Short mmCIF file of C-alpha atoms in Angstrom, two decimals:
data_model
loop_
_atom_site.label_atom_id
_atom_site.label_comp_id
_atom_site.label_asym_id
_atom_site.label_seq_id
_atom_site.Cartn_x
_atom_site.Cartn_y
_atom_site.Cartn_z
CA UNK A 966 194.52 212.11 12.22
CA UNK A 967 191.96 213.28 14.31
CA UNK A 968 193.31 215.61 17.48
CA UNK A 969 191.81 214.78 21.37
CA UNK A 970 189.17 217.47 22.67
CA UNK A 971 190.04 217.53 25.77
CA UNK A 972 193.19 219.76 26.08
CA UNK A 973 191.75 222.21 23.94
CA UNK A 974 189.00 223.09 26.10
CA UNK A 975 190.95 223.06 29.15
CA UNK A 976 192.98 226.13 26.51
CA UNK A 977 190.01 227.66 25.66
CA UNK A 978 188.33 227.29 29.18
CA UNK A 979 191.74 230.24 30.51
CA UNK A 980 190.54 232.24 27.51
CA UNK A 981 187.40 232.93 28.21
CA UNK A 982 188.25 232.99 32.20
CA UNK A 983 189.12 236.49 32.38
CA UNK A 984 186.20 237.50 30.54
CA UNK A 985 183.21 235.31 31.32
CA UNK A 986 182.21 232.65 33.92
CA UNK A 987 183.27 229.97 31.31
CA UNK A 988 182.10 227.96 28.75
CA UNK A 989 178.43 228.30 27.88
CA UNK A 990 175.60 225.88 28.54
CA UNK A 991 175.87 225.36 24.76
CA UNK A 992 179.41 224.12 24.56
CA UNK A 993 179.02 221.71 27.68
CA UNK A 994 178.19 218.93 25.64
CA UNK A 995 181.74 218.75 24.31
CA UNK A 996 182.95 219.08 27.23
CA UNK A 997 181.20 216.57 29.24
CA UNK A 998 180.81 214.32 26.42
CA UNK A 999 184.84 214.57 26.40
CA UNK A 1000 185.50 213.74 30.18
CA UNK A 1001 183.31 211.11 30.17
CA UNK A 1002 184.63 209.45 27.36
CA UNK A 1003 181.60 209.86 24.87
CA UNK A 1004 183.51 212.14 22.33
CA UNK A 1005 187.35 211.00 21.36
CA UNK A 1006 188.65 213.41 18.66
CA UNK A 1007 187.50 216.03 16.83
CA UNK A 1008 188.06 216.83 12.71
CA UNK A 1009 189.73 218.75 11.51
CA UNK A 1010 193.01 218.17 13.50
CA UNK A 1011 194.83 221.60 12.96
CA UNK A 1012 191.87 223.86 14.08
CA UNK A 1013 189.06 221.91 15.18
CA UNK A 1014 190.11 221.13 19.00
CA UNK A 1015 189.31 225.63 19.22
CA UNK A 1016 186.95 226.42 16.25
CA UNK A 1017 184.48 223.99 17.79
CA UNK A 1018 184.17 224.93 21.12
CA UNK A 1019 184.01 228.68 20.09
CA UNK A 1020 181.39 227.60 17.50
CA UNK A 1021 179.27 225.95 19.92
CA UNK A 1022 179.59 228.95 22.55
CA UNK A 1023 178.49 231.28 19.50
CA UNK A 1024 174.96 230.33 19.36
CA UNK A 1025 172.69 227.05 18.75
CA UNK A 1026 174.21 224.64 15.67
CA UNK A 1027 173.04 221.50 14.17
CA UNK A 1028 174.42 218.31 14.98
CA UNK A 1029 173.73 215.00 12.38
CA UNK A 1030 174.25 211.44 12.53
CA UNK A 1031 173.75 208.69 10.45
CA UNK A 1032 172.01 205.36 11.00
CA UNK A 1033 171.85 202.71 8.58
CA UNK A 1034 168.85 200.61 7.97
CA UNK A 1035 170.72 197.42 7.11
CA UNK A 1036 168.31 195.90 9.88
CA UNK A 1037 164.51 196.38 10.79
CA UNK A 1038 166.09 197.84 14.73
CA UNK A 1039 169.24 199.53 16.18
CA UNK A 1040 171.36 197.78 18.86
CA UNK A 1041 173.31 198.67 21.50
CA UNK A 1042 176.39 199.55 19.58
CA UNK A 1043 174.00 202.13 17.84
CA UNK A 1044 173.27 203.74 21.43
CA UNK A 1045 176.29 205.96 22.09
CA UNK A 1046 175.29 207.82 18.77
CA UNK A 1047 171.57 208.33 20.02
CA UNK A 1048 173.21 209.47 23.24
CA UNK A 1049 175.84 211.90 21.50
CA UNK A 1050 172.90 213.58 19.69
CA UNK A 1051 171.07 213.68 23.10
CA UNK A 1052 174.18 215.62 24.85
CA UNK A 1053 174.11 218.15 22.02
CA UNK A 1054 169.95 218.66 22.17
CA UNK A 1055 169.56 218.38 25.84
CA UNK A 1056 172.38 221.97 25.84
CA UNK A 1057 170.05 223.70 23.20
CA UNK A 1058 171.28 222.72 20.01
CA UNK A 1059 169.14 221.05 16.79
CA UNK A 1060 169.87 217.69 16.03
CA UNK A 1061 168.90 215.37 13.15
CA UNK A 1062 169.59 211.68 12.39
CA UNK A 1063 169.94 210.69 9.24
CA UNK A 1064 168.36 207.00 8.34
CA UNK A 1065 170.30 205.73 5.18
CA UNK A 1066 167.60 204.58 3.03
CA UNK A 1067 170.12 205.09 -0.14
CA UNK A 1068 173.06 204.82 1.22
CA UNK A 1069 172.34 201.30 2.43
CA UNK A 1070 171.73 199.72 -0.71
CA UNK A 1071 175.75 200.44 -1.14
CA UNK A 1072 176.73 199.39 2.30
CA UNK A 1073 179.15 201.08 4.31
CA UNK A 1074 182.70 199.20 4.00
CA UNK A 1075 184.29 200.85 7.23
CA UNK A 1076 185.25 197.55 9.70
CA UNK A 1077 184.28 194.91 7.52
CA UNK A 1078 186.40 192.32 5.61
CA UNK A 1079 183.57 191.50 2.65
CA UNK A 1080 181.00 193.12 1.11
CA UNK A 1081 177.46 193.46 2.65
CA UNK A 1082 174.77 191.40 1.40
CA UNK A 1083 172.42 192.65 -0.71
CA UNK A 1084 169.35 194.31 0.40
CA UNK A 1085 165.82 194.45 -1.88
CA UNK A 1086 164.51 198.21 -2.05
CA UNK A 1087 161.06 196.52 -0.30
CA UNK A 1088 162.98 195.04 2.44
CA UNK A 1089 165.55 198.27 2.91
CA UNK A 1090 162.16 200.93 3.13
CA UNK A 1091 160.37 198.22 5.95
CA UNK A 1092 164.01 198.80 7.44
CA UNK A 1093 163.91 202.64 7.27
CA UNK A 1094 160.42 202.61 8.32
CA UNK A 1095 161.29 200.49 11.60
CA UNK A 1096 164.23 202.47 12.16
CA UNK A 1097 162.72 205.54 11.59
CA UNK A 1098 160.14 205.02 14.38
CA UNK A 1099 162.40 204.03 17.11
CA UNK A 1100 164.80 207.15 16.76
CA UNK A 1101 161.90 209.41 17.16
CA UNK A 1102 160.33 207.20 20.21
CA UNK A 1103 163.60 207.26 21.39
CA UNK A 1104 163.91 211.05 21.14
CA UNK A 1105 160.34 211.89 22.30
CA UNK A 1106 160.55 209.72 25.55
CA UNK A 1107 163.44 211.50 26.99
CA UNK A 1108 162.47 214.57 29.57
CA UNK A 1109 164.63 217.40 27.79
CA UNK A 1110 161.33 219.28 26.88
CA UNK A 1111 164.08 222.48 26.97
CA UNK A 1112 166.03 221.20 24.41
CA UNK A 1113 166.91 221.88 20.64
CA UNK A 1114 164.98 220.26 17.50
CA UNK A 1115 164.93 217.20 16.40
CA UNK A 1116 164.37 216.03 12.95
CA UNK A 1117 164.54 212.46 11.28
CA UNK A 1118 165.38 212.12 7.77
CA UNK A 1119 165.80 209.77 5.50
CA UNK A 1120 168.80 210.38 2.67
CA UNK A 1121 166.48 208.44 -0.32
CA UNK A 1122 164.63 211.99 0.20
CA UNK A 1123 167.84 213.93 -2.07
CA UNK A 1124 168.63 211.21 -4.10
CA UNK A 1125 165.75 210.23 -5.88
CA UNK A 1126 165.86 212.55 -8.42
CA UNK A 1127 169.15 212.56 -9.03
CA UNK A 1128 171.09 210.66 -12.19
CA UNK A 1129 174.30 208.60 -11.67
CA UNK A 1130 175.60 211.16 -14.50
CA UNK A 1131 174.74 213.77 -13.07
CA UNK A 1132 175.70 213.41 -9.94
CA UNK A 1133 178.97 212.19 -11.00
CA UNK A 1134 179.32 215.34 -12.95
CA UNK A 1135 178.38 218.16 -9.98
CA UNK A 1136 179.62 215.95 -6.68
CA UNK A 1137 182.29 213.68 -7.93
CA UNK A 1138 184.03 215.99 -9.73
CA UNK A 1139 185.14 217.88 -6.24
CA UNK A 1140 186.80 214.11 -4.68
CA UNK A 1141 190.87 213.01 -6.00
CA UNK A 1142 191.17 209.94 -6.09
CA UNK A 1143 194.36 209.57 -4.21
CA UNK A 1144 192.49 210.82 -1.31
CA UNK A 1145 190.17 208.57 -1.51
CA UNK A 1146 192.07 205.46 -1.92
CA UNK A 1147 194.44 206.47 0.97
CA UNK A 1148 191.70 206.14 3.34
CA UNK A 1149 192.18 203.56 5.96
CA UNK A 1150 188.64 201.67 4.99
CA UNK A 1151 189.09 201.93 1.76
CA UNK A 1152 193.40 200.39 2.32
CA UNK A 1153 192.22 197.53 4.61
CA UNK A 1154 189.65 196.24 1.70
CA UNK A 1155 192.13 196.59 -1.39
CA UNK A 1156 194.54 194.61 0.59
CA UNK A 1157 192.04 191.52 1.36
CA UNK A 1158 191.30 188.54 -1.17
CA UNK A 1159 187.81 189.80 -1.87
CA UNK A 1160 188.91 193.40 -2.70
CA UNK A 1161 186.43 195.88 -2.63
CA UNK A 1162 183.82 196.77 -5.25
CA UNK A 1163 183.06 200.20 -7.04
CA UNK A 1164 179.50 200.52 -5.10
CA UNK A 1165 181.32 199.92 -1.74
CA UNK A 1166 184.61 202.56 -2.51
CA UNK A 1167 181.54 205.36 -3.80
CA UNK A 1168 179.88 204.90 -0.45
CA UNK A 1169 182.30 208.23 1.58
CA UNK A 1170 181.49 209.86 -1.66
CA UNK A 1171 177.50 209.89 -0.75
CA UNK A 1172 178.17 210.02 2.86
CA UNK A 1173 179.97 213.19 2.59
CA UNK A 1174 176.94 214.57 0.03
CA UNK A 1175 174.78 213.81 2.91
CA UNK A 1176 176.83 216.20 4.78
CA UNK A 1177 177.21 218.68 2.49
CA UNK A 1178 173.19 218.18 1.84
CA UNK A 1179 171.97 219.13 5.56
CA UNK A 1180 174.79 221.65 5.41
CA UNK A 1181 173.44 223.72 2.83
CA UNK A 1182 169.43 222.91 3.84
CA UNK A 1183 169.27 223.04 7.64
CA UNK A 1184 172.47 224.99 8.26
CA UNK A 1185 174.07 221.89 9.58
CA UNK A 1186 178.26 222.15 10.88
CA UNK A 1187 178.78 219.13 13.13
CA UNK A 1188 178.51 215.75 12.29
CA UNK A 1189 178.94 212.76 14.69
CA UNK A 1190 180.37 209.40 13.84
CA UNK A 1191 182.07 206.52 15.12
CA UNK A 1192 185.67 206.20 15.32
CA UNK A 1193 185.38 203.65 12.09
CA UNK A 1194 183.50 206.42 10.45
CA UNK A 1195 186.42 209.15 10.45
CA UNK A 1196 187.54 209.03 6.78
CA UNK A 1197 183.82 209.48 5.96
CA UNK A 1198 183.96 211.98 8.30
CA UNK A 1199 187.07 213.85 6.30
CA UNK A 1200 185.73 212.72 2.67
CA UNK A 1201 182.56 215.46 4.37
CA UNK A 1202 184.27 218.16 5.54
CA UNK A 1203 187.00 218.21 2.29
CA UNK A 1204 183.96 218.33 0.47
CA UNK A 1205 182.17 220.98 2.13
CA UNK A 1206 185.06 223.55 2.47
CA UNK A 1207 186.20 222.84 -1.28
CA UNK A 1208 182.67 223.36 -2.69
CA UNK A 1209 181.80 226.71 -0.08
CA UNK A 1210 184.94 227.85 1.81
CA UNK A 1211 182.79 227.20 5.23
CA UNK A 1212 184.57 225.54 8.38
CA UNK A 1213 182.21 222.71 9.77
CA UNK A 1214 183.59 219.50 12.44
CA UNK A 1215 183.41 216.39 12.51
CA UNK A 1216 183.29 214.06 16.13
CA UNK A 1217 184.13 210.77 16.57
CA UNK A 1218 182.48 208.50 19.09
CA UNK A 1219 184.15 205.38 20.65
CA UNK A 1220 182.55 202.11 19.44
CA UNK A 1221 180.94 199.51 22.46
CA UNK A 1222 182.94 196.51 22.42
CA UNK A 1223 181.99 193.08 24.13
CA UNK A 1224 184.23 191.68 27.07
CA UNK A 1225 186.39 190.13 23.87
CA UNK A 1226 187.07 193.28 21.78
CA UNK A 1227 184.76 192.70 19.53
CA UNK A 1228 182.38 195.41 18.11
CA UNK A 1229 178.84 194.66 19.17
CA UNK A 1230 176.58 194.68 16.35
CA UNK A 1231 174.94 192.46 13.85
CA UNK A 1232 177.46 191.58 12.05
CA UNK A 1233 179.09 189.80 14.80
CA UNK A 1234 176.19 187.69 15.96
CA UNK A 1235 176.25 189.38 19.23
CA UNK A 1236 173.53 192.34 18.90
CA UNK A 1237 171.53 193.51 21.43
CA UNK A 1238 168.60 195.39 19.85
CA UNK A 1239 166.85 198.49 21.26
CA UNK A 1240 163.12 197.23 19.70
CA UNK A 1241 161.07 195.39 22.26
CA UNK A 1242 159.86 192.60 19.48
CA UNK A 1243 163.89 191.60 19.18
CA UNK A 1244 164.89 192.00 22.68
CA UNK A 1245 162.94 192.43 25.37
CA UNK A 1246 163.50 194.81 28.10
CA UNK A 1247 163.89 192.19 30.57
CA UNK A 1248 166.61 190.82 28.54
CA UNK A 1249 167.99 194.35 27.45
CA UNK A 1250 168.22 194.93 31.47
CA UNK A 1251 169.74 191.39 32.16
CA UNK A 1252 172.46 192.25 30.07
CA UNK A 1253 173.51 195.28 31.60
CA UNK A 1254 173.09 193.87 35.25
CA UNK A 1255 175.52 191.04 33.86
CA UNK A 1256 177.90 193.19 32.49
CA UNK A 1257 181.71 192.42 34.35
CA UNK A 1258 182.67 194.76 36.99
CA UNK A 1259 185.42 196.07 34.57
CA UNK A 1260 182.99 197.73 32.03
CA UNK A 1261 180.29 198.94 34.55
CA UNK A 1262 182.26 202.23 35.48
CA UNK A 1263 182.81 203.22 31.94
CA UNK A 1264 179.51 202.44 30.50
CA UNK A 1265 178.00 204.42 33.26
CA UNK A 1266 180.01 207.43 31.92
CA UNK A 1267 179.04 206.49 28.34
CA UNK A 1268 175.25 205.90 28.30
CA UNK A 1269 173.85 207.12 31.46
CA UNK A 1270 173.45 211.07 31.96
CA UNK A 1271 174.38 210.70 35.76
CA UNK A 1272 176.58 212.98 36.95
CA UNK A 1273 180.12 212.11 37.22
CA UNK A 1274 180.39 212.86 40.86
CA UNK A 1275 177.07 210.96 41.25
CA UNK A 1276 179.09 207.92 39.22
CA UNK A 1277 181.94 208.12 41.60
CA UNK A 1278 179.60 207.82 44.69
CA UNK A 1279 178.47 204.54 43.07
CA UNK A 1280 182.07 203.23 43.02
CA UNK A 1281 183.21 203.98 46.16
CA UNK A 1282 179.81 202.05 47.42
CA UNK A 1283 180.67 199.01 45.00
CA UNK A 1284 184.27 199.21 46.48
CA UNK A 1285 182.75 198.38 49.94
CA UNK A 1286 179.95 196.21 49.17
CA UNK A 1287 180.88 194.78 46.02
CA UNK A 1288 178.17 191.41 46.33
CA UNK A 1289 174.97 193.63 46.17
CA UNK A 1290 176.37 194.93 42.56
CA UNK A 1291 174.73 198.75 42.72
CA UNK A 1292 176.42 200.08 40.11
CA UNK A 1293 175.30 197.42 37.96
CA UNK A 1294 171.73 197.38 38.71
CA UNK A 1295 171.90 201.38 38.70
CA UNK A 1296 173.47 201.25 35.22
CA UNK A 1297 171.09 198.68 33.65
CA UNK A 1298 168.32 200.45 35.46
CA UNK A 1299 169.36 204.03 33.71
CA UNK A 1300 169.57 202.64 30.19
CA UNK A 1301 166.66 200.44 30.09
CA UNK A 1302 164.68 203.83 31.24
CA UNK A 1303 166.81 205.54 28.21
CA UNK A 1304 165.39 203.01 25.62
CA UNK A 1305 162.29 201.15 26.84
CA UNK A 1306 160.97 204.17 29.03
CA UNK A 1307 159.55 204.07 32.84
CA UNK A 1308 157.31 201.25 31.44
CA UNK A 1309 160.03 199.22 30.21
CA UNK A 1310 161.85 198.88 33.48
CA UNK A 1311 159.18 198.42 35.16
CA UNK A 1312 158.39 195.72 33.38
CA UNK A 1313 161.92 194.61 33.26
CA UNK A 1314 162.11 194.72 37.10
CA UNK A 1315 158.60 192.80 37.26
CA UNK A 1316 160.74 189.87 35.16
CA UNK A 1317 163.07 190.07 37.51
CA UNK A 1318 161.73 189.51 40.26
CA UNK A 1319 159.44 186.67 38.85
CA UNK A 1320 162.33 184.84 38.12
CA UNK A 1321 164.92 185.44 40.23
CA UNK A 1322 163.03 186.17 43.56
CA UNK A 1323 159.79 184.08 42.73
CA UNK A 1324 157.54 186.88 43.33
CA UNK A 1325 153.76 185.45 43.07
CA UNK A 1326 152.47 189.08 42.94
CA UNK A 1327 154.93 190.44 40.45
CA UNK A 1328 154.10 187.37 38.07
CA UNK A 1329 150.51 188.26 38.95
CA UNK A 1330 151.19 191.88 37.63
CA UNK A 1331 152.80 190.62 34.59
CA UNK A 1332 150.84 190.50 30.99
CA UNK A 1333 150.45 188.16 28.53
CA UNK A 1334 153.36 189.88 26.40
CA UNK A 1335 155.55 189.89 29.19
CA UNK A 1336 155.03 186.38 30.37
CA UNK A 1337 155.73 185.47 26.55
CA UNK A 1338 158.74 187.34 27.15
CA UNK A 1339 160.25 186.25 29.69
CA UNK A 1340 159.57 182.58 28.35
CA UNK A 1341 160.00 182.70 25.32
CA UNK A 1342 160.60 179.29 24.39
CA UNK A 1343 157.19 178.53 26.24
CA UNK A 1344 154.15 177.03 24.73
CA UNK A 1345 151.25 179.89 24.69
CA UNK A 1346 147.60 178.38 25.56
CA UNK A 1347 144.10 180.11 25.68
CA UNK A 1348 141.93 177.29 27.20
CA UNK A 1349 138.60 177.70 28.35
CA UNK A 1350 138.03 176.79 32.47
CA UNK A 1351 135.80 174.58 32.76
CA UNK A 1352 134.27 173.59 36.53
CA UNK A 1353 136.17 171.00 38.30
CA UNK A 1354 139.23 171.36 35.93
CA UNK A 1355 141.69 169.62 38.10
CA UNK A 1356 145.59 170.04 38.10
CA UNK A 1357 146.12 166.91 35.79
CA UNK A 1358 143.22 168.19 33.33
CA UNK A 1359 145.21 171.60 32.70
CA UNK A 1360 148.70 169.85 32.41
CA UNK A 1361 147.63 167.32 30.17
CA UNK A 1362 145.23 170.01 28.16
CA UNK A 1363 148.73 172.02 28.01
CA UNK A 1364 150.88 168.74 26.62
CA UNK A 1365 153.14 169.83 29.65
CA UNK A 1366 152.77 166.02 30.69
CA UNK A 1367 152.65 163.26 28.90
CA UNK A 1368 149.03 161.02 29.17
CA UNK A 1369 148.80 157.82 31.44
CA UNK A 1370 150.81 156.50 34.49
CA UNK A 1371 154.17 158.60 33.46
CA UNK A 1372 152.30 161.99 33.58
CA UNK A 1373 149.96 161.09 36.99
CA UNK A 1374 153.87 160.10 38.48
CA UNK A 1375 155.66 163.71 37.47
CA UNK A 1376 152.69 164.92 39.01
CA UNK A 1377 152.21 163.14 42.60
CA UNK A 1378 156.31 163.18 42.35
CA UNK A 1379 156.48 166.99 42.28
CA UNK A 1380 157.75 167.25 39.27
CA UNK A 1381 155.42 170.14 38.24
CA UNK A 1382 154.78 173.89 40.08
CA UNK A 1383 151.80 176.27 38.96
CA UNK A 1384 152.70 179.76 39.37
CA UNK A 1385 156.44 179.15 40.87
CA UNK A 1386 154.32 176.72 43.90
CA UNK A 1387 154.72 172.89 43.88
CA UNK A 1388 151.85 170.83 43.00
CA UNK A 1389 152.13 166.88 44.09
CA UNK A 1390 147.54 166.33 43.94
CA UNK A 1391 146.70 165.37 40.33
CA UNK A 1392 143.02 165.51 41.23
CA UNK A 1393 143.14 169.41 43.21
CA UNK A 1394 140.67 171.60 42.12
CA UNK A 1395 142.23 174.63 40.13
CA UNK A 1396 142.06 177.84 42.23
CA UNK A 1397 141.21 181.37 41.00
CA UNK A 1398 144.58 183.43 43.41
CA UNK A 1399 146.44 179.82 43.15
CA UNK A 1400 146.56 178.29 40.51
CA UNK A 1401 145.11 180.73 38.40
CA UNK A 1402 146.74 184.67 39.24
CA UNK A 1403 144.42 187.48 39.44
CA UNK A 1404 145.23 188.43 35.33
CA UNK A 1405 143.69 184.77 34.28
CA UNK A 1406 147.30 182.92 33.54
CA UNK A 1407 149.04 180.10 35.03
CA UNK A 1408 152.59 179.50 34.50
CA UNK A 1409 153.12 175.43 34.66
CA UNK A 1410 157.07 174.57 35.23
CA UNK A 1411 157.45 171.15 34.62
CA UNK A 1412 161.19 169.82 35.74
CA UNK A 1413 163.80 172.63 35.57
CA UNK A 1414 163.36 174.30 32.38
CA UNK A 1415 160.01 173.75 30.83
CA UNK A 1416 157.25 176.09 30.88
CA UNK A 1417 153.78 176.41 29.84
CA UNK A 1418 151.74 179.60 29.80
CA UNK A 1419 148.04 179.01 29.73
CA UNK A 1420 145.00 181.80 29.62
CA UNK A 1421 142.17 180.77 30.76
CA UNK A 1422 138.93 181.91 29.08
CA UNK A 1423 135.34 182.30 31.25
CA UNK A 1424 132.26 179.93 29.73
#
């Protein structure tokens, strides 16, 4: 097993005490990352908990971790590993992620009962691809313009060349077997009805080539992984000091669970994903600002770079005025900043207060996309305004009403709002600042849950 961080920098902290002002700026990562929770245990068990902080203190490293493309986005239970990286190249250290265009076409049995499904090669590289581009937008957004390197790869780049014999003859010649099969992933599958199939049990084999890949070409030491992830993590570093004699770590990151237990991620139906075109900021905020009051604390810690005095302030203000929720609005402010950027929030916050607070100007500021977001079960209409288009022309051009006596009584009933204001004239004249906002929509409500969004062309 994997040994806890903590204590050993609070041991390594009194040995440098006498002799420096304390850990470097490049070994605060693992020591923040530790106290808030971010990094649980480090690999090896024996020496790891002091080699690793001294490492770190010794000069820049690389850090990796793996991401893999079994879906065209990442979700939220992929965030803590973005945020890991981000510790390690916000201090001054290189960082890549690694985007498993190979490795996914095995699937990765660690916490799973059954065998992934399948994945075409044309619909795994449109995964990579997507993937691909969200790491680095994720990356380039954040302000740590002092920060270390970062580099996205993608692991179908070293295998592509390569033979099954022959890389069974140079890589799998350095794994035993019993090893191997004592690993907890590997236990947990042999045991079920299904068992577990030759691609899946090879998949810590190319994991740890990965590792021992960036190790020889970029220098790499560290790699990152979730707490599922740790006998891939020692199928690595077995690898790498059999095959060079070289000391490198690996650090295990706690996986985001929903109120339940559950992991959240695809697999469990209960993703939220970090691409706009899957969920939308609005919703990706929602979530957090809905998140109980026993989570809010630690997720603060976990994917927010506050400060942990800062986070503490926040509590003790929740403590006294728990019904205006500020450390959940703080914390779903924070992330949706970390993933969709200052426009994001923004635009998550313009949602908001559309819905929730019926703001006429912010659902005047809102765009087309965002209106289509924030309705997404909505109709979307470009009509052309005509003069004289009354009330009952655009609800009946919209099907938001049905035609005849039923529709003219929803309408004089007030039944139906343009633009979050009640409308009870069928025959009033539609009204550029009214009825129409200043960006050329209308939102029509008709009852309590059914919108239309029209656009209104010029003649």
């Amino acid at each position: 097993m994997a040994a806890p961080i903590v204590h050993a920098l609070r041991s390594l902290s009194r040995l440098y005490r006498p002799h420096s002002r304390g850990l470097s700026r490049l070994s605060e990562p693992l020591e923040s990352g530790s106290r808030r929770g971010l990094f649980k245990d480090v690999f090896p068990a024996e020496s790891g908990p002091l080699q690793l902080p001294e490492l770190l203190s010794s000069g820049p490293q690389t850090v990796y971790c793996g991401f893999d493309p079994t879906a065209d986005s990442l979700h939220v239970g992929n965030l803590l590993a973005v945020i890991g990286l981000l510790h390690f190249q916000r201090a001054g250290h290189d960082v890549i992620a690694v985007v498993g265009g190979a490795t996914a076409q095995i699937g990765d049995p660690s916490g799973r009962s059954r065998e992934r499904e399948p994945l075409s090669p044309e619909r795994v590289e449109e995964n990579v691809r997507s993937i691909r581009d969200s790491l680095q937008r994720l990356f380039s957004q954040q302000e740590a313009s002092a920060g270390g390197r970062v580099t996205v790869l993608d692991n179908a780049a070293w295998y592509r060349r390569r033979s099954v014999v022959e890389f069974l003859a140079s890589v799998g010649r350095h794994f035993r077997m019993g090893t191997l099969l004592g690993r907890h992933s590997v236990q947990s599958r042999l045991s079920a009805p299904e068992g577990m199939s030759l691609a899946e049990f090879t998949y810590q084999v190319f994991q740890a080539y990965d590792f021992y890949y960036l190790h020889q070409k970029h220098g790499c030491k560290i790699q990152l992984g979730g707490t599922d992830q740790l006998g891939n993590l020692m199928s690595g570093h077995d690898f790498i000091q059999r095959t060079t004699g070289e000391a490198v770590f690996g650090i295990t990151i706690p996986l985001i669970t929903s109120t339940s237990g559950d992991k959240l991620g695809k697999t469990a139906g209960n993703a939220v994903w970090l691409n706009r075109d899957r969920t939308s900021p609005f919703e990706f905020y929602q979530y957090f600002v809905r998140q109980p009051d026993g989570n809010v604390e630690r997720f603060l810690k976990l994917l927010t770079f506050l400060p942990l005095p800062e986070i503490a302030h926040i509590m003790d203000q929740h403590a006294k005025e728990p019904e205006k929720r500020i450390p959940h609005k703080r914390l779903a402010a924070e992330v949706t900043k970390l993933v969709h950027g200052k426009e994001g929030l923004e635009s998550a916050k313009r949602c908001t207060r559309a819905l929730y607070h019926s703001s006429i100007d912010a659902l005047a500021a809102m765009s087309d996309q965002e209106l289509q977001e924030l309705f997404q079960e909505a109709p979307f209409f470009e009509l052309v305004l005509e003069p004289g288009t009354r009330v009952l022309d655009a609800c009946l051009r919209a099907s938001a009403i049905p035609e005849g006596p039923r529709g003219f009584d929803i309408l004089s009933s007030g039944g139906v709002s343009f633009n979050l204001m009640r409308v009870t004239n069928p025959d009033e004249i539609l009204v550029v600042g009214q009825h129409i906002l200043t960006n050329g929509l209308s939102l029509i409500k008709v009852g309590k849950r059914n919108f239309y969004i029209v656009k209104w062309l010029q003649l």
